[in-house]
Short mmCIF file of C-alpha atoms in Angstrom, two decimals:
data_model
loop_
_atom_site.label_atom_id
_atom_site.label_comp_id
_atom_site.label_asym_id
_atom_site.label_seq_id
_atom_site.Cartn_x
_atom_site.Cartn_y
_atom_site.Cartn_z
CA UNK A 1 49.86 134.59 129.70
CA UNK A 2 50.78 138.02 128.73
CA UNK A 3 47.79 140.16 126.64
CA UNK A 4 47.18 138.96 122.76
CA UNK A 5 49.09 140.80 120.18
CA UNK A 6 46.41 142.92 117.90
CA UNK A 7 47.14 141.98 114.24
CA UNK A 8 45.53 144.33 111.90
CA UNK A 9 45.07 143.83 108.29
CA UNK A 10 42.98 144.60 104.82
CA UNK A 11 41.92 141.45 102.98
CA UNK A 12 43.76 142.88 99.57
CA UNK A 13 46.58 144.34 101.11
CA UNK A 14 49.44 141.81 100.18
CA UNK A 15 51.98 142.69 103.13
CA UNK A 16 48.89 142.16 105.26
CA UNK A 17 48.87 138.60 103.90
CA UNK A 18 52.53 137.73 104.07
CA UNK A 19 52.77 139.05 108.10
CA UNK A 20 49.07 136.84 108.17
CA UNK A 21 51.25 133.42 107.10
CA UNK A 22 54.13 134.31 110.05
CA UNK A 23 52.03 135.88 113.32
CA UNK A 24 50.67 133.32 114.82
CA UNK A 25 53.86 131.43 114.69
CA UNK A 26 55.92 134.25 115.81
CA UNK A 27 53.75 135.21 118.82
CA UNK A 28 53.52 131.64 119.86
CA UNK A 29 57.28 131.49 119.95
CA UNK A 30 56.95 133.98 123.24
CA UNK A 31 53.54 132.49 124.68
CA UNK A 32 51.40 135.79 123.04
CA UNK A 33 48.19 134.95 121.08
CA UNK A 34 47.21 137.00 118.37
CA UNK A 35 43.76 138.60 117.95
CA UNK A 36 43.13 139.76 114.36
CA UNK A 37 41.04 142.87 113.36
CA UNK A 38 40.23 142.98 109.77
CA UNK A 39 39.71 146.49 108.04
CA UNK A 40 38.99 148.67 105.65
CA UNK A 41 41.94 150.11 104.14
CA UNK A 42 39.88 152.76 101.84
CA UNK A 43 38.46 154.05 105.26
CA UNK A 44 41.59 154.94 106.14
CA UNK A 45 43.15 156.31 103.22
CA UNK A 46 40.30 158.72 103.34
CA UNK A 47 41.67 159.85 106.46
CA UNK A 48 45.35 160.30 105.00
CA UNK A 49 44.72 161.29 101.64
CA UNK A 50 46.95 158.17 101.08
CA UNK A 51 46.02 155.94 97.94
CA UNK A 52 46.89 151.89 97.15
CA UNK A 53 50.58 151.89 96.28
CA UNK A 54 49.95 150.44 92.48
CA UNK A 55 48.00 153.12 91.87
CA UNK A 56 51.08 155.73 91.76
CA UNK A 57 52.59 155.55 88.57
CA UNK A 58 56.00 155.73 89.72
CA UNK A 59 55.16 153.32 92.54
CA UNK A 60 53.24 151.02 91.18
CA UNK A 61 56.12 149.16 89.21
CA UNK A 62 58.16 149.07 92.28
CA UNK A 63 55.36 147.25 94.60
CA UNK A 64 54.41 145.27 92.19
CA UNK A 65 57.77 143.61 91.89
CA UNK A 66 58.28 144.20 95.96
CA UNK A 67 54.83 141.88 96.81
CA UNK A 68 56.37 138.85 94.51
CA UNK A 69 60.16 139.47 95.74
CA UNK A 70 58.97 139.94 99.21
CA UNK A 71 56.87 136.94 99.08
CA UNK A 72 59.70 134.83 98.14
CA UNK A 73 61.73 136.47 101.12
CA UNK A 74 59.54 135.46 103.46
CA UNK A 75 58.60 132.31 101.45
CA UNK A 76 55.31 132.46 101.15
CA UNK A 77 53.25 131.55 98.24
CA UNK A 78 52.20 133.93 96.09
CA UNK A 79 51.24 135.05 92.72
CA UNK A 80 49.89 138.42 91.79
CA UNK A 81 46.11 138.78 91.07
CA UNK A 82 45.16 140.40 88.14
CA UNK A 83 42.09 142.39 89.87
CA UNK A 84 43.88 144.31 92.53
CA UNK A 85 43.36 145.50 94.95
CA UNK A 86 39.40 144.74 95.35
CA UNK A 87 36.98 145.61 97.77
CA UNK A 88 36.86 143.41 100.94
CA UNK A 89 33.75 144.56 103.27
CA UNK A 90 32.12 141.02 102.45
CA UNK A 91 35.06 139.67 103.81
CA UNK A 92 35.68 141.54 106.81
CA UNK A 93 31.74 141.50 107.62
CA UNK A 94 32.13 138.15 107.43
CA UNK A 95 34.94 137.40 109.71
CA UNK A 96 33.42 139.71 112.68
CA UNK A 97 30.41 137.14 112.07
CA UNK A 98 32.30 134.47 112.39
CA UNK A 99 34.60 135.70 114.92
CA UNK A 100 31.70 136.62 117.28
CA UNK A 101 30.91 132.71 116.86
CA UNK A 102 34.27 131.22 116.97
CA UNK A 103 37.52 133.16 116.83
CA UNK A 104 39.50 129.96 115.42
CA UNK A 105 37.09 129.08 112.92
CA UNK A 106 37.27 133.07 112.33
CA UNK A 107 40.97 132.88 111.40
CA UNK A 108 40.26 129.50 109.08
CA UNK A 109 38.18 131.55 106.94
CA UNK A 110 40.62 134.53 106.80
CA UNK A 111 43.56 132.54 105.52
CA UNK A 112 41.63 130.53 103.81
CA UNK A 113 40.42 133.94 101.94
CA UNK A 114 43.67 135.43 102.30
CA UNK A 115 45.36 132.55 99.98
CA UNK A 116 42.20 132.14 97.69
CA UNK A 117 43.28 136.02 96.81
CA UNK A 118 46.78 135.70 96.77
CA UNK A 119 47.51 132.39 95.80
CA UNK A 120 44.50 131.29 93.14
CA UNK A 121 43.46 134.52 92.14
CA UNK A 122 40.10 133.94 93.62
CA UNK A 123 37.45 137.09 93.35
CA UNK A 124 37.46 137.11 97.00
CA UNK A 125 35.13 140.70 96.85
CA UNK A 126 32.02 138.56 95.71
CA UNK A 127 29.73 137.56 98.26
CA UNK A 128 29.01 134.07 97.05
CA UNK A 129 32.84 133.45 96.84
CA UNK A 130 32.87 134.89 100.61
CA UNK A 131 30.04 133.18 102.01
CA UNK A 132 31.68 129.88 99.91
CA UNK A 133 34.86 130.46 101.51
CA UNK A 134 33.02 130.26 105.01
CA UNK A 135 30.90 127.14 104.80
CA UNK A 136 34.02 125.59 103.52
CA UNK A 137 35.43 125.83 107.11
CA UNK A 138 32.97 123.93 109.04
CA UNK A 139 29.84 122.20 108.34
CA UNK A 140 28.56 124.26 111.83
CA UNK A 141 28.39 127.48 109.30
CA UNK A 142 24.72 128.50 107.90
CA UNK A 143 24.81 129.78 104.61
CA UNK A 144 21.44 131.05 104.77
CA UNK A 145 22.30 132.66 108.08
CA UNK A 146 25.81 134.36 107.29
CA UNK A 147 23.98 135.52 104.03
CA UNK A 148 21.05 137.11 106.35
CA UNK A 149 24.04 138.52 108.74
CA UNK A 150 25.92 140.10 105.52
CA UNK A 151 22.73 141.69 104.41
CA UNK A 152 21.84 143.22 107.31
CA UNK A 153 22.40 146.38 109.47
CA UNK A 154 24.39 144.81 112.22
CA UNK A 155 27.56 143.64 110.25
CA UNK A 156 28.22 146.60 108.45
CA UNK A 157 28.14 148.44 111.79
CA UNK A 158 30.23 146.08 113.07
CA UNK A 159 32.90 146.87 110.48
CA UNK A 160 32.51 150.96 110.32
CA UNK A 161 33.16 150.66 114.66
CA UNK A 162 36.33 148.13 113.82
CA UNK A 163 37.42 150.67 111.82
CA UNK A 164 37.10 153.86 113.97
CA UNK A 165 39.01 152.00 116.63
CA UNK A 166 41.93 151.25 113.87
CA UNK A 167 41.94 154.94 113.07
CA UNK A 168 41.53 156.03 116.75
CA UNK A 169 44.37 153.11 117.47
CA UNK A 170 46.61 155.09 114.79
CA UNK A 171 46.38 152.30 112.31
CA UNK A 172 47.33 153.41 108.92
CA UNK A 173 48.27 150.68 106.80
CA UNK A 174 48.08 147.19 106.04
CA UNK A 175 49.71 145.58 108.45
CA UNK A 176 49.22 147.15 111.83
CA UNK A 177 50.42 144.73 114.26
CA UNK A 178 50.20 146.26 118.27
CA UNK A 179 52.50 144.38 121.15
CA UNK A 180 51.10 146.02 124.26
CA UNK A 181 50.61 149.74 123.20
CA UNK A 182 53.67 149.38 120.72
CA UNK A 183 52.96 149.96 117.31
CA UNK A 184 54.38 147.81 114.17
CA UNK A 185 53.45 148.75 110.80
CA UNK A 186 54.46 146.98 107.44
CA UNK A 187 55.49 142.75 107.59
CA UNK A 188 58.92 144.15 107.43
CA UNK A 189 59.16 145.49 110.81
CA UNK A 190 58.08 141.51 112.05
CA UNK A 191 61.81 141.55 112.80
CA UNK A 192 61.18 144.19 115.21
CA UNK A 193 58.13 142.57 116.57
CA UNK A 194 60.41 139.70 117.41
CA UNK A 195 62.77 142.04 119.17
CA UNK A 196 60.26 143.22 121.00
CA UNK A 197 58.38 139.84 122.28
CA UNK A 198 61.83 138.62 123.14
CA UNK A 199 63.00 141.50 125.60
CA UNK A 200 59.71 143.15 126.38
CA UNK A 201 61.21 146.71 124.27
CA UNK A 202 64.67 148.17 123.02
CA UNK B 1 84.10 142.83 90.25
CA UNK B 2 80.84 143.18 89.54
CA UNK B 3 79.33 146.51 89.54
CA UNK B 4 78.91 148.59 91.94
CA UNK B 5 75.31 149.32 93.98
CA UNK B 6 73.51 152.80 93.66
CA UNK B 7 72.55 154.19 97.31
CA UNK B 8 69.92 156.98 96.57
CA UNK B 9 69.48 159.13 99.79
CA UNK B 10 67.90 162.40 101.11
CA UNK B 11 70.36 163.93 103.80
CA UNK B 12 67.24 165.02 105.52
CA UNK B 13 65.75 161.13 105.46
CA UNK B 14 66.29 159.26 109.26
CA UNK B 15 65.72 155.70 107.12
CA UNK B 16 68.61 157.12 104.53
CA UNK B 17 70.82 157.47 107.65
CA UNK B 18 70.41 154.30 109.01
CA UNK B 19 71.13 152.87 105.60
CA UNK B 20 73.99 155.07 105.01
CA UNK B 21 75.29 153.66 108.22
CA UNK B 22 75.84 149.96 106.92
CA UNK B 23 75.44 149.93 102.96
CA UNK B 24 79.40 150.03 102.25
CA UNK B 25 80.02 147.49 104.91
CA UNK B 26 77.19 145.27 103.65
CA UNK B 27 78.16 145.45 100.05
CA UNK B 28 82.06 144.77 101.20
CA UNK B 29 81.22 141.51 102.46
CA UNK B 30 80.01 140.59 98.43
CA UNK B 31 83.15 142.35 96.98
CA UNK B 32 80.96 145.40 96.26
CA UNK B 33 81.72 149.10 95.98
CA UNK B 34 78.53 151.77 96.30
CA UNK B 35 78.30 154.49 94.49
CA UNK B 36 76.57 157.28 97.14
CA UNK B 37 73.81 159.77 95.28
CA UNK B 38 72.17 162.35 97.04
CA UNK B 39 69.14 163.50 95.68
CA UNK B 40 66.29 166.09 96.77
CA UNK B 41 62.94 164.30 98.07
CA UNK B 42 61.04 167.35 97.78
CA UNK B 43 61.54 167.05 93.59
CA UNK B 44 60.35 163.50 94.11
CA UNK B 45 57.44 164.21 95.97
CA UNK B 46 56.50 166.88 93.58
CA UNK B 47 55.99 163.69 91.26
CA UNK B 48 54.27 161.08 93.09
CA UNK B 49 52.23 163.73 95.48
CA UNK B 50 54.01 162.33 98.35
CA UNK B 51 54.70 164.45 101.46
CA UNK B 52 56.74 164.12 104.34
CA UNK B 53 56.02 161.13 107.11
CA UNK B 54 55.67 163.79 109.65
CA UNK B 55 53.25 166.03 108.19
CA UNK B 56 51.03 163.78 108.08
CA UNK B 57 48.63 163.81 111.37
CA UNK B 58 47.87 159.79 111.61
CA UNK B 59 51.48 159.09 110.26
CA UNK B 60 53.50 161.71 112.47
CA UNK B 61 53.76 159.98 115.67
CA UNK B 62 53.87 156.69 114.83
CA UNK B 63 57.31 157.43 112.39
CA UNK B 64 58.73 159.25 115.42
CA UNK B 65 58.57 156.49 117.31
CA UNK B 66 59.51 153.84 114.11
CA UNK B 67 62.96 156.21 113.78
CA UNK B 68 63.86 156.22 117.47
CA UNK B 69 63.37 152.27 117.36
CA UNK B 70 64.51 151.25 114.01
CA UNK B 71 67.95 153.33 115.46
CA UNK B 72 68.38 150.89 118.08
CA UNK B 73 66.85 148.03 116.17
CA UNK B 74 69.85 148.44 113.65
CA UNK B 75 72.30 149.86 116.35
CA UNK B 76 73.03 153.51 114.51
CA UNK B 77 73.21 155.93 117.36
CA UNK B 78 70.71 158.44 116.62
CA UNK B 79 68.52 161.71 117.85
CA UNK B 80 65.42 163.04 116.80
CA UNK B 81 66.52 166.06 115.03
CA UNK B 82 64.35 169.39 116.40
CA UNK B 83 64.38 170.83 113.06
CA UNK B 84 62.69 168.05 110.75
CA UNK B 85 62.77 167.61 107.91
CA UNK B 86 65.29 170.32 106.66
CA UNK B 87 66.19 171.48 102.94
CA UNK B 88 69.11 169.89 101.73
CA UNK B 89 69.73 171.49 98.46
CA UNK B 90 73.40 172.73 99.69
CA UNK B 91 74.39 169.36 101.27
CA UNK B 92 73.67 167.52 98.23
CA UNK B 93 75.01 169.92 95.78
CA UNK B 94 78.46 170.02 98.37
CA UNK B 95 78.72 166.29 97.78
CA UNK B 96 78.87 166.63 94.20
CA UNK B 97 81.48 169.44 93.96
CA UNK B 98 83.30 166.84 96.41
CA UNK B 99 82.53 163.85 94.23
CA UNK B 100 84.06 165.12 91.05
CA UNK B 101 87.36 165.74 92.70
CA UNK B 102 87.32 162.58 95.11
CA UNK B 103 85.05 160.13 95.79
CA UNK B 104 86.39 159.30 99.26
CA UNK B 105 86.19 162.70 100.12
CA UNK B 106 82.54 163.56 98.88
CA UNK B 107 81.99 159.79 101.37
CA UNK B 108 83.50 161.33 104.42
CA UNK B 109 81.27 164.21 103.53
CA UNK B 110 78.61 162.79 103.55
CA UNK B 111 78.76 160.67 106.97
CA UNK B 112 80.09 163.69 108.43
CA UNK B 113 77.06 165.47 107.00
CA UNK B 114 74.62 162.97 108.42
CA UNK B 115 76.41 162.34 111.24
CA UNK B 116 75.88 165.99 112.84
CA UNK B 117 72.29 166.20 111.90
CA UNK B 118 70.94 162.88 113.12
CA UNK B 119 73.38 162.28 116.32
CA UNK B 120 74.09 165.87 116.89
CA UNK B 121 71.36 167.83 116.11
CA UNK B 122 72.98 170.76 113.94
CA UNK B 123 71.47 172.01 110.84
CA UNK B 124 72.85 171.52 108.27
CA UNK B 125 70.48 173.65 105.84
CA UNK B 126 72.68 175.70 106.44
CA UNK B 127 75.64 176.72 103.74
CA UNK B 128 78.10 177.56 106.06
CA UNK B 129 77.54 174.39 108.25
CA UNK B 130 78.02 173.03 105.10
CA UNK B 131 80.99 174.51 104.20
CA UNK B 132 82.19 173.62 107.88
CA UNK B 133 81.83 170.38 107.32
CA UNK B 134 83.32 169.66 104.19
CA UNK B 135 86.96 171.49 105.18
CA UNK B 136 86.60 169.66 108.17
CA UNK B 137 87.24 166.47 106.41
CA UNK B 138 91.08 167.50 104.23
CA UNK B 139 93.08 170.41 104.15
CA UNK B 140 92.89 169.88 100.44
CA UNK B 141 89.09 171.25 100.30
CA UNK B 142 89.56 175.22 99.62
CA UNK B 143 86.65 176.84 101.63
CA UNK B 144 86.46 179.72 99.28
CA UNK B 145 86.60 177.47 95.93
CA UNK B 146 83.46 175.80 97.48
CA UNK B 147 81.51 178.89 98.54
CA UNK B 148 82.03 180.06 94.50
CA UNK B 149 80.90 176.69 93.56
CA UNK B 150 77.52 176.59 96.18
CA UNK B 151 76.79 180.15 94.59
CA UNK B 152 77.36 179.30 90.45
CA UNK B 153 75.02 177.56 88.32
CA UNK B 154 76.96 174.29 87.68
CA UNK B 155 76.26 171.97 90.75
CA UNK B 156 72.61 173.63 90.67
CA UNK B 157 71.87 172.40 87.19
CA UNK B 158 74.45 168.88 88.36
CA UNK B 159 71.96 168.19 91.01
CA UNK B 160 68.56 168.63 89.40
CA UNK B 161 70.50 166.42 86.76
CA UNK B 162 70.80 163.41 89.56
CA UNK B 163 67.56 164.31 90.78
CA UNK B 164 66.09 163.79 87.41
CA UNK B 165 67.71 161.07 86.89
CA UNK B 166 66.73 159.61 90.06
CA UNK B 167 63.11 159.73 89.00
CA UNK B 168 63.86 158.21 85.64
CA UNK B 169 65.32 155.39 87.26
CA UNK B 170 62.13 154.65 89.44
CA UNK B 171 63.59 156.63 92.65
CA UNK B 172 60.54 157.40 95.02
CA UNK B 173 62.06 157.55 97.84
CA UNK B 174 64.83 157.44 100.57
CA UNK B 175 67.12 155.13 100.89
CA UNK B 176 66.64 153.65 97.91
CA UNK B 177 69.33 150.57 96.26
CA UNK B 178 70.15 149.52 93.32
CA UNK B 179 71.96 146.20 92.93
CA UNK B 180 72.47 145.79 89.51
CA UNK B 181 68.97 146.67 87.94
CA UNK B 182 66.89 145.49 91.19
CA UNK B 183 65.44 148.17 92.88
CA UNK B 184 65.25 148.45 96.52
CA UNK B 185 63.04 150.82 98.69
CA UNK B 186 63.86 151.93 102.81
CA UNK B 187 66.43 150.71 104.87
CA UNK B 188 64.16 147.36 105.94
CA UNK B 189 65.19 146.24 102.53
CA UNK B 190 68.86 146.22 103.29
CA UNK B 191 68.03 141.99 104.36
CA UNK B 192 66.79 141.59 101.08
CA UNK B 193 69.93 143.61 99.62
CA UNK B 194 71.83 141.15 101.46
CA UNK B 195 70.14 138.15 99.81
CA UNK B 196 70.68 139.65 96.62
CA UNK B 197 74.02 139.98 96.86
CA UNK B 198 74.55 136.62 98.13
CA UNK B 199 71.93 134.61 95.52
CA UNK B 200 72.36 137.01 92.98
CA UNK B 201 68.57 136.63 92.50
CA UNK B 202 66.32 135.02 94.65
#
């Protein structure tokens, strides 16, 4: 089997969550796996002196009716949440923990974050809602441990080296998808990715 | 028929190219006319803070690459121009001149326009590659009448009108649709533009 496809994304980054609902499928479709790499999209705007699209006053109207139309284009459920966007580091510490563990059950607990967020309107930057989210996936999760692991050194270096590598990897936006060394940014260019998986480049 | 669309572009802007490349074609197959409107991103950018894709370090490379591909990902033959991105002040305020006397004209223009910088490489910041242009496309167009008109005060004060206009409409970028009152940014909308025209909502 040809290498994984690298799938990166920010837990409040709505095109991050609509290419979330399609990339496994997709990669499937041409025998790829897809490893995802959660990260910190305020990290990265500090190294572009970019800032979240809503908050650009002449932007900010246009995304916000882009996420819901875009959503429907790709149908995928969706409904705008009033606190937006958040801060995810619980979230992505918590995935790496996981991830380390399990990657599948990993990936449970990111959609299953991904459409508390964008679907119920779920605070998904509280820990309790986080560390809720993850014993909801499997009765193998400690909540006294993940809580231990989120309070702790380890995690949150975990996260700052994820995103170095995203930064170092060019990443910069939500989503970052990587087919061999080629880059992908934005769920609109999963046309391309397709493309690309089917005849290897163009 | 229902009205025409509103195709916002830079003449400098690869994704306003590709767009420019397929919009009248697109919106033929719905009964559609588009109404072309060049417009100066630099004034834009002035409002949102934006700068240019490639003068951004983290951004640069990977939007050299996303224009060579999206080229052949939307078949519009295409070379990176060596001089990017260009003003375009002269271009635009050519089209106008051209528009008030003949749409199809100030059209041919255009492509023409486009055409040479982003297949052929010639810079067309330039007046008299301007000017070169635009008699190249009729023996109606009087080179001299349109050297007076590049040097007065009227299509100055005409395009800073679009451009303000442009902004007032929500304009933040190139290409940027309008189908009706639905706004739609970059040329990996133009799917969405085609659902729109189809649905008439979706």
């Amino acid at each position: 089997m040809a290498d994984p496809l690298q799938f990166y994304f920010d837990f409040s980054s709505p095109y991050g969550y609509f290419a979330s609902e399609k990339i496994d499928a997709l990669a499937a479709r041409y025998d790829r796996q897809v490893i995802w790499k959660p990260f910190l999209l305020g990290v990265v705007f500090k190294e572009t002196g970019a800032a979240p699209l809503t908050e650009i006053p002449l932007k900010s109207r246009y995304f916000l009716r882009d996420f819901a139309r875009s959503a429907r284009f790709m149908d995928v459920p969706f409904n705008q949440p009033k606190t937006f966007p958040l801060p995810t580091q619980h979230a992505a510490r918590a995935f790496y923990w996981l991830d380390d563990k399990d990657p599948a059950l990993a990936r449970a607990f990111a959609q299953a974050t991904l459409r508390a967020y964008f679907v119920d309107g779920v605070d998904i930057s509280e820990q309790a809602v986080v560390q809720e989210i993850a014993v909801a996936q499997s009765p193998v999760i400690d909540r006294d441990a993940l809580a231990a692991a989120l309070a702790g050194a380890e995690v949150k270096e975990r996260l700052k080296e994820e995103c170095r590598e995203a930064i170092n990897k060019g990443v910069f936006g939500s989503p970052f998808v990587f087919v061999d060394e080629e880059p992908f940014f934005g769920a609109d260019r999963l046309p391309q990715v397709e493309r690309w998986l089917k005849e290897k480049s163009f």
